[in-house]
Tab-separated table of C-alpha atoms in Angstrom:
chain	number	residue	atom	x	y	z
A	1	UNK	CA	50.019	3.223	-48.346
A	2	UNK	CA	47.987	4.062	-45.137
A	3	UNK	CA	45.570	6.536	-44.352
A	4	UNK	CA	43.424	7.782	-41.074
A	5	UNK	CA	40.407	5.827	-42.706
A	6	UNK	CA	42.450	2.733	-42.859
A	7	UNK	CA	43.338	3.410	-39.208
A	8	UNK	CA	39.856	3.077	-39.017
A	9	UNK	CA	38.184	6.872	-38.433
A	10	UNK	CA	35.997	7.965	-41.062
A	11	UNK	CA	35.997	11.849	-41.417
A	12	UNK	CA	33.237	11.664	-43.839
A	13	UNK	CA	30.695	9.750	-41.771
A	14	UNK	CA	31.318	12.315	-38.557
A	15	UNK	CA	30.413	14.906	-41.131
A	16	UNK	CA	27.343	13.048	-42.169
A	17	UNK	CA	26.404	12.740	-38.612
A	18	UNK	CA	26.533	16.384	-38.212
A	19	UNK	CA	24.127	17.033	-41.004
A	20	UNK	CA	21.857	14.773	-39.557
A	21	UNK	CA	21.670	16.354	-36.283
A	22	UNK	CA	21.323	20.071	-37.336
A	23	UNK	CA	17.834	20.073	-37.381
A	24	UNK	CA	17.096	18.337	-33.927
A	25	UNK	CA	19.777	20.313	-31.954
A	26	UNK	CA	18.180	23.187	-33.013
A	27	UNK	CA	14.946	22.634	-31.414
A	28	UNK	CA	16.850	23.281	-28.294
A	29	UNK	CA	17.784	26.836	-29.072
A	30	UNK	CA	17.118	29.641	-26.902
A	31	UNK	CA	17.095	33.090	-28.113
A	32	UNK	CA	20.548	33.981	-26.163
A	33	UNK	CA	22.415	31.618	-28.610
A	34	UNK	CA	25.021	33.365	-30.771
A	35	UNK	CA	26.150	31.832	-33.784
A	36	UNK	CA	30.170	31.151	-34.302
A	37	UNK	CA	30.622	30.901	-37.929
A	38	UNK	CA	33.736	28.520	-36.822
A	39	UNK	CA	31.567	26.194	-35.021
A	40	UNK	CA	34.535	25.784	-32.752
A	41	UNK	CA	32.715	26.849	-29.779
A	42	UNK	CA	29.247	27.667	-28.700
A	43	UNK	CA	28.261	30.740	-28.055
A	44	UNK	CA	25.459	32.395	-25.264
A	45	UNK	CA	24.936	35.947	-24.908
A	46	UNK	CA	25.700	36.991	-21.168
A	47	UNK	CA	24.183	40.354	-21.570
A	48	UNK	CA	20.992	38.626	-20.635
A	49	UNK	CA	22.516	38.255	-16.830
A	50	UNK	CA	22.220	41.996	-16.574
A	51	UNK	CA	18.449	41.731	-14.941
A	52	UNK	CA	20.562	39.738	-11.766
A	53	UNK	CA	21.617	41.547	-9.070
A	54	UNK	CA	24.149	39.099	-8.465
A	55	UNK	CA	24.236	36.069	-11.071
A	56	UNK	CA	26.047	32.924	-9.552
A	57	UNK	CA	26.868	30.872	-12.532
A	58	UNK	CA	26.148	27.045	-11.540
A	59	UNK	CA	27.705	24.184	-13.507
A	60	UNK	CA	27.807	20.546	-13.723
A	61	UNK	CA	29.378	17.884	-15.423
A	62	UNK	CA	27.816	13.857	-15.912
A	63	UNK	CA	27.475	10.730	-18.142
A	64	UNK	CA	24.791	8.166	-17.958
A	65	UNK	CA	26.986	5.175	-16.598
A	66	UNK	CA	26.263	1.657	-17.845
A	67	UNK	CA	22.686	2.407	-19.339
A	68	UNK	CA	24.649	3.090	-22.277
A	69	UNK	CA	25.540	-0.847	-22.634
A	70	UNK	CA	21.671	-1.934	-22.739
A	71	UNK	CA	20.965	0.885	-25.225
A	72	UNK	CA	23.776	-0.526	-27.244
A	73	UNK	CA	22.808	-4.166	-26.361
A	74	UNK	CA	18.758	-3.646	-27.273
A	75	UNK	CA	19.640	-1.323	-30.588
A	76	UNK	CA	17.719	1.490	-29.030
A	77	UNK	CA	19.563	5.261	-28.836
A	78	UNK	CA	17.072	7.851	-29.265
A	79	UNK	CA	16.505	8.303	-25.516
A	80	UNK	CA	20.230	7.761	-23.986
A	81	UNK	CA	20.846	11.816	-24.533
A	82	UNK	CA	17.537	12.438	-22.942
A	83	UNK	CA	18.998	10.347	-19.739
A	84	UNK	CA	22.490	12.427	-20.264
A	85	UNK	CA	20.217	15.651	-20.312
A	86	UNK	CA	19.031	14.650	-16.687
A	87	UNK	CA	21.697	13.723	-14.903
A	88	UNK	CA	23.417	16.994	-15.866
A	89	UNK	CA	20.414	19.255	-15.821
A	90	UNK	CA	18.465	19.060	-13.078
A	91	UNK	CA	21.865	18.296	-10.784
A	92	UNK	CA	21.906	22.794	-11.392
A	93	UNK	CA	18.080	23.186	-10.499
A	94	UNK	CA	18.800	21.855	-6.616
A	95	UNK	CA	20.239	24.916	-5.941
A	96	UNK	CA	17.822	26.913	-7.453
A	97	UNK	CA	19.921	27.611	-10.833
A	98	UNK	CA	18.083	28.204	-14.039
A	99	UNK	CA	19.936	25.503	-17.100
A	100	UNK	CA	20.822	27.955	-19.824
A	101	UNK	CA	23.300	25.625	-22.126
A	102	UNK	CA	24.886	22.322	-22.215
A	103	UNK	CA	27.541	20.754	-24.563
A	104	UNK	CA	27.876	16.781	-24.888
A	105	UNK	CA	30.620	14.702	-25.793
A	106	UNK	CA	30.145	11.082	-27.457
A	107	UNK	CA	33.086	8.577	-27.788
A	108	UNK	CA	32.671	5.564	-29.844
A	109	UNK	CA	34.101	3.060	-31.601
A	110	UNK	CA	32.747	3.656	-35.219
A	111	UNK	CA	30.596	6.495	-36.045
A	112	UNK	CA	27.605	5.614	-37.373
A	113	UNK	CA	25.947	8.777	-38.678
A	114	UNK	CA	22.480	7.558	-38.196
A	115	UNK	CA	23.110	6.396	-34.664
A	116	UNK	CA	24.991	9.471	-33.707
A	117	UNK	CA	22.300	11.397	-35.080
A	118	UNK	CA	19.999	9.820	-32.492
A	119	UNK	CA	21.685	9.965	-29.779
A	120	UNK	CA	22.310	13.840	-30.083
A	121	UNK	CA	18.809	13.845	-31.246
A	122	UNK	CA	18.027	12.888	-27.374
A	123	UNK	CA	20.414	15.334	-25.964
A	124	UNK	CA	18.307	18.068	-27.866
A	125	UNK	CA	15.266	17.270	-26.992
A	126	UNK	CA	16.382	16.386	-23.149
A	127	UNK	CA	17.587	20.214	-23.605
A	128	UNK	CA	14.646	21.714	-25.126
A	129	UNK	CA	12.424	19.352	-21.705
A	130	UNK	CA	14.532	21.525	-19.766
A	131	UNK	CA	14.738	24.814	-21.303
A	132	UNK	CA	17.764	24.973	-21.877
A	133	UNK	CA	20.407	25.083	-25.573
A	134	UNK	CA	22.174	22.296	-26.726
A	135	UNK	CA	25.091	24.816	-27.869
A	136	UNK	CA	27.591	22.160	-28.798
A	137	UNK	CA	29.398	19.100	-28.714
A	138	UNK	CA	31.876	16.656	-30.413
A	139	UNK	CA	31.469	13.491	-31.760
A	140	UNK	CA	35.278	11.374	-31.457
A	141	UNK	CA	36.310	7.902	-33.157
A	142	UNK	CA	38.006	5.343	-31.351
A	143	UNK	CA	38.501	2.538	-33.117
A	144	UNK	CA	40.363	0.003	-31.066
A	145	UNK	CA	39.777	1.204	-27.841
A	146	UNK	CA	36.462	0.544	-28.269
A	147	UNK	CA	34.168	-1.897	-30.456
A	148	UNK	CA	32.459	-0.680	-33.678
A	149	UNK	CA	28.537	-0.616	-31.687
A	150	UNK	CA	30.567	1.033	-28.371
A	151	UNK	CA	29.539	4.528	-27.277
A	152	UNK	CA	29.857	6.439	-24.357
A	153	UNK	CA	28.475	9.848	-23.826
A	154	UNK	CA	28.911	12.824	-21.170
A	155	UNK	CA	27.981	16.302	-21.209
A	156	UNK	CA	28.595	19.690	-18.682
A	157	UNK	CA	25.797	22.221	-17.943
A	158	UNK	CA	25.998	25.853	-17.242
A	159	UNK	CA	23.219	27.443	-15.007
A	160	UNK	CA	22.143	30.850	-13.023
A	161	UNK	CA	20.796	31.510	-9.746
A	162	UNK	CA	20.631	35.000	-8.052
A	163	UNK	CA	22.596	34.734	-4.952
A	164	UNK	CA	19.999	35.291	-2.504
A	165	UNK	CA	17.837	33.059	-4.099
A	166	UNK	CA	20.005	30.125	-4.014
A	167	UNK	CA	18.175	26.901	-2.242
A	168	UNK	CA	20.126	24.945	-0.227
A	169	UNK	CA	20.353	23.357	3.789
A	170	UNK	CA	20.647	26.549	5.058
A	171	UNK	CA	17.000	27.618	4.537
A	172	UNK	CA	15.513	24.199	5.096
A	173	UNK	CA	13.862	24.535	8.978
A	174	UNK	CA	12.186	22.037	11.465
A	175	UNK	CA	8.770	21.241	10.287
A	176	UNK	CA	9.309	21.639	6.885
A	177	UNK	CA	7.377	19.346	4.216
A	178	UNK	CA	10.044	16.584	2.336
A	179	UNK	CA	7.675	16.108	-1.198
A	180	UNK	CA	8.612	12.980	-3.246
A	181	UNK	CA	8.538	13.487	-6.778
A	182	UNK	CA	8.161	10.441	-8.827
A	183	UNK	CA	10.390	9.338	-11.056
A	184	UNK	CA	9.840	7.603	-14.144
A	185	UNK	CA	11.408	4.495	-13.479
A	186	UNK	CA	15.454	3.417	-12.535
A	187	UNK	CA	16.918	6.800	-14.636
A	188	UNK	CA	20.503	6.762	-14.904
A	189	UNK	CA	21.931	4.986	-11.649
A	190	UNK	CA	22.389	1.600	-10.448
A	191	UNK	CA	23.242	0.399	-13.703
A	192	UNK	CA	25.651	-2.221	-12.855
A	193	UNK	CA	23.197	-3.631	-10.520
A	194	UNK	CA	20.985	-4.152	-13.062
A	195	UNK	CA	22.971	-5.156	-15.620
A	196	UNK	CA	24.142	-8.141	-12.462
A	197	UNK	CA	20.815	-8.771	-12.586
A	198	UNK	CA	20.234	-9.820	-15.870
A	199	UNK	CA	23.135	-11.979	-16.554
A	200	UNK	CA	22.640	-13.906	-12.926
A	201	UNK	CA	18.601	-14.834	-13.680
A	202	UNK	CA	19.490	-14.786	-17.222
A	203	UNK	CA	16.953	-12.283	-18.287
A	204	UNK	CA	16.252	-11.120	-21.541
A	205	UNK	CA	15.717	-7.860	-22.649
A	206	UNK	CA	13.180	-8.807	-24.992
A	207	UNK	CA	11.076	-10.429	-22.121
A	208	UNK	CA	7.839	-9.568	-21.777
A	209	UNK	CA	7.383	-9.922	-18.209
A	210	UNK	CA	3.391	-9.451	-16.600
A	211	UNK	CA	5.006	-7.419	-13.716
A	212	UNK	CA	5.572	-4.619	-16.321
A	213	UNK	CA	3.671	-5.533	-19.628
A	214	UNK	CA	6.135	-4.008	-22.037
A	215	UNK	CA	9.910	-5.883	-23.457
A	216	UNK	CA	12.161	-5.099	-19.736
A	217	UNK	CA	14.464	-3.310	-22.352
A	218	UNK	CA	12.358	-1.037	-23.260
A	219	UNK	CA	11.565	-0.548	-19.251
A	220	UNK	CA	15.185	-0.208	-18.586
A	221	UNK	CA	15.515	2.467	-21.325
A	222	UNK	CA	12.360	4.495	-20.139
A	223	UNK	CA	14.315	8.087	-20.284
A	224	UNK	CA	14.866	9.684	-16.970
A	225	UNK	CA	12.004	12.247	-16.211
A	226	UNK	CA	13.653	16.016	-16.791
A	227	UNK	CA	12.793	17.665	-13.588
A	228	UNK	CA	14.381	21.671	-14.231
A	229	UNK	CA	11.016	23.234	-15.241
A	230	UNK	CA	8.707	21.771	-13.039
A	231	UNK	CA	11.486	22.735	-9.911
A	232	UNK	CA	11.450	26.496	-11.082
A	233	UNK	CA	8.245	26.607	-11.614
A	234	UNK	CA	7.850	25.130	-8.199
A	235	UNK	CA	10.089	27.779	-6.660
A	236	UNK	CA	8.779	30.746	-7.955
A	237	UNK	CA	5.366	29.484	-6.396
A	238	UNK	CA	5.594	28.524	-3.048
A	239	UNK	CA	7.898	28.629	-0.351
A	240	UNK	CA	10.867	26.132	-1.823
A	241	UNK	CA	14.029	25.474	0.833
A	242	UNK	CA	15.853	22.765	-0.693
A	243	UNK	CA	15.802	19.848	-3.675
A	244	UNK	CA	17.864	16.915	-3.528
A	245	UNK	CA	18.057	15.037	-7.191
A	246	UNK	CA	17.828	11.524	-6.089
A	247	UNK	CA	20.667	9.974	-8.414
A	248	UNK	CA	23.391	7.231	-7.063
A	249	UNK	CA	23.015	6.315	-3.458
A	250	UNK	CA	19.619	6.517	-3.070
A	251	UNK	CA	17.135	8.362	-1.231
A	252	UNK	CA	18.487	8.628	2.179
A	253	UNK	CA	21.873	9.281	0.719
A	254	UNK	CA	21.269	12.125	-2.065
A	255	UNK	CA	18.314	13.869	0.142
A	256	UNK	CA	20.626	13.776	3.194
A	257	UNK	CA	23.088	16.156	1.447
A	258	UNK	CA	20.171	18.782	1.064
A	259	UNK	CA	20.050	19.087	5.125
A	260	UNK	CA	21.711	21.062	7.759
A	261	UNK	CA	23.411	19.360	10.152
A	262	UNK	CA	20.998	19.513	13.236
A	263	UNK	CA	18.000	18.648	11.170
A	264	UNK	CA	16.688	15.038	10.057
A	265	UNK	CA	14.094	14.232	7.343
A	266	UNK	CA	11.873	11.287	8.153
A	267	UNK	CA	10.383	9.880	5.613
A	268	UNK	CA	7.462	7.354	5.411
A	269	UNK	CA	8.089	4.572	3.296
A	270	UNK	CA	3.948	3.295	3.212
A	271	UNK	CA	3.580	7.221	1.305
A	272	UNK	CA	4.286	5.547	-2.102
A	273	UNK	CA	3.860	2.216	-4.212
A	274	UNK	CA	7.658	2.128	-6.466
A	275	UNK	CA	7.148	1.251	-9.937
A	276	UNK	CA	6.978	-2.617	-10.500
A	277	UNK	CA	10.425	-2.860	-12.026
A	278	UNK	CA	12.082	-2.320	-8.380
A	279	UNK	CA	10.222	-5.325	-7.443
A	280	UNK	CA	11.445	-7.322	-10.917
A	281	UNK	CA	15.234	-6.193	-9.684
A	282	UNK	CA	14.520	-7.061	-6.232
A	283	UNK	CA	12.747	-10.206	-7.164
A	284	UNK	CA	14.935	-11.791	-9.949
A	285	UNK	CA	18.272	-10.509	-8.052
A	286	UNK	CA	17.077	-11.591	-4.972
A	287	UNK	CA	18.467	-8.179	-3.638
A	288	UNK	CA	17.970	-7.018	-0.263
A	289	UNK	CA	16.109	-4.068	0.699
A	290	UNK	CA	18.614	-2.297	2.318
A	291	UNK	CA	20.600	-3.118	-1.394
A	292	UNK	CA	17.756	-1.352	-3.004
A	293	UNK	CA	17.625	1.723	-0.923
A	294	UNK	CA	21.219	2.556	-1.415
A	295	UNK	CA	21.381	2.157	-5.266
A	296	UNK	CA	18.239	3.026	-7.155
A	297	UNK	CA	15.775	5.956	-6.565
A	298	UNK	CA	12.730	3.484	-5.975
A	299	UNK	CA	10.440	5.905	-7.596
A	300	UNK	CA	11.571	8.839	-5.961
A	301	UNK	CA	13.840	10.702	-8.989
A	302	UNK	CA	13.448	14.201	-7.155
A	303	UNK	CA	12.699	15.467	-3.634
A	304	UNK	CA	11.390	19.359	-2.604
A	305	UNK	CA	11.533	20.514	0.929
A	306	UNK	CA	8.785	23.180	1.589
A	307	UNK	CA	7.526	25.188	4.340
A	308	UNK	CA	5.208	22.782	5.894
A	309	UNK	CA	1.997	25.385	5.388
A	310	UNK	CA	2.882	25.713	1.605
A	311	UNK	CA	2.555	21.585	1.160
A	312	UNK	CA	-0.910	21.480	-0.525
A	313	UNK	CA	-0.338	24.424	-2.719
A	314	UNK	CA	3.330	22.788	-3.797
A	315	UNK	CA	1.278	19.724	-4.509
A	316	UNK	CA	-1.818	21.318	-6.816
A	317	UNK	CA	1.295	22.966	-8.504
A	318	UNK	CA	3.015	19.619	-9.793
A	319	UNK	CA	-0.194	18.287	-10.399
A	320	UNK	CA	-1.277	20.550	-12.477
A	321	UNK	CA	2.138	20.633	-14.942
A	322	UNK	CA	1.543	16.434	-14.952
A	323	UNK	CA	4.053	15.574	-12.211
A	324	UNK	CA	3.111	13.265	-9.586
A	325	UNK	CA	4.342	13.863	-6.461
A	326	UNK	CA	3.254	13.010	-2.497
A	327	UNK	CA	4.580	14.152	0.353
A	328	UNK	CA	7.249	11.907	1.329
A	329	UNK	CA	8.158	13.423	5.557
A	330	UNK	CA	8.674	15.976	7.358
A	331	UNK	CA	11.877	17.483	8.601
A	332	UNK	CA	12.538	17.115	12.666
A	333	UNK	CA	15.245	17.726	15.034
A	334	UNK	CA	18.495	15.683	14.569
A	335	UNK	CA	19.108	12.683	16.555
A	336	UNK	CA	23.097	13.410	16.200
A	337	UNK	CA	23.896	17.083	15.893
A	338	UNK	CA	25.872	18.093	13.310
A	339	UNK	CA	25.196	14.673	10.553
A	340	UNK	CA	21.599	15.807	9.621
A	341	UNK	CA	20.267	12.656	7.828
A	342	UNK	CA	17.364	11.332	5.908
A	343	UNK	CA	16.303	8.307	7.149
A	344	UNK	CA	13.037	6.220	7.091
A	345	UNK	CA	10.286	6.081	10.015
């Protein structure tokens, strides 16, 4: 006789993990959450759109890439959802939207209520960093696709923006101020790179290396910094154009998509010092500069393009919520009309 369990999903231990997460996912709630008794879907009261004049709904969809394979590798999962949270999150606040609700999905091989529990446990609170609900999610088996400590996560966000509010290339001018917010170390991208990395100097992630003073896994797992609060709050302050999320690709890459064509940012690379572990990759991987410029953010996990006389005030702002943040260029006249471009001094 054979049975799902013997086919190696265990229905009791995904209900177990739900238990366990009840109590952090609901940290995240907002008060426009509406409970279905099903639990089928989640629910978020819309009524709450009536003070728009015209609501655009924003959404966005991510995972967290390879990072997932050193959280697995170094037993540590009670940040990875905070990374997911990120990635998803504050891709909506570059346009200005507010995050209202997000819904994850985890794949692994065996469910392990206690790790699930942790890794939804970082979704929540990634959610609650960013003011937004954690309104649902689902939690599938996959035994023999994947090995029993194998996970993979993604999640999709849901955010509003009034339509004339909405920042983007089309309000960012010549003259404008390019601020560089700092990240809090590699985030979510350039995984693979890393990962290279450690296998070619044969690095391990228990290392303590002086460059960084702390085990490099638990450097590597530093969550990414949520960045959705801060960027509203920055907004509704001062004279905000655009945001670029620096994620894959870089700086140039990501904050070139924030520009109109017949404008350029140039940036000054001597503004900031990037955290020591660029250095370690560099260093250890013996990776080229123009390598590292195209694949991590450097330090650099957000960028805000203000009206140049609103700088200073843009800057006391961050400081004052804990963000550190510099300003990074300025935005000039295009060198090739109609491929505005970021690119360094």
């Amino acid at each position: 006789m054979t049975s799902y369990e013997a086919a190696g999903v265990d229905i009791e231990a995904g209900e177990r993990a739900v238990d366990l997460m009840k109590d952090k996912v609901a940290r995240s709630r907002r008060p426009e959450v509406v409970d279905d008794p099903s639990g089928f879907a989640g629910l978020f009261d819309a009524s709450a759109l009536r003070g728009y004049r015209r609501p655009l709904l924003a959404s966005s969809t991510d995972g967290v890439g390879t990072k997932v394979m050193i959280a697995q590798r170094y037993g540590k999962h009670d940040t990875i959802g905070i990374d997911l949270v990120g990635m998803v999150l504050d891709d909506l606040v570059v346009c200005g939207a507010e995050p209202l609700f997000m819904t994850d999905y985890i794949a692994c091989g065996k469910v392990v209520p206690e790790r699930v529990a942790e890794i939804v446990g970082g979704v929540a609170e990634g959610c609650r960093l960013a003011g937004a609900a954690l309104v649902g999610g689902e939690t599938a088996e996959h035994p023999g696709a994947m090995g029993p400590d194998e996970y993979d996560l993604a999640g999709a966000g849901t955010g509003v923006v009034e339509a004339d509010a909405m920042l983007g290339p089309a309000r960012v001018r010549a003259g404008d101020a390019v601020l560089g917010l700092a990240s809090s170390g590699v985030h979510s991208n350039g995984y693979s790179l890393v990962r290279h990395v450690l296998r070619e100097a044969s690095l391990s992630l228990d290392a303590v290396l002086p460059e960084l003073g702390r085990p490099l896994g638990e450097e590597l797992l530093e969550p990414t910094r949520i960045y959705s609060l801060d960027c509203l709050e920055l907004a509704r302050a001062v004279d905000v154009h655009a945001y670029a999320h620096i994620t894959g690709g870089g700086v140039e890459s990501n904050l070139s998509r924030s520009l109109p064509g017949h404008l350029d940012a140039v940036l000054d690379r001597s503004s900031w010092t990037p955290p020591p572990v660029f250095g370690v990759l560099a260093q250890h991987g013996g990776i080229a500069q123009e390598d590292m410029d195209r694949t991590f953010n450097l330090g650099v996990g957000m960028a805000a393009v203000v009206a140049a006389d609103d700088a200073d005030e843009a800057l006391r702002v961050l400081a004052a919520r804990g963000l550190p943040a510099w300003v990074l260029g300025e935005v000039v006249p295009g060198e090739d009309p109609g491929a505005g471009r970021a690119r360094y001094r």
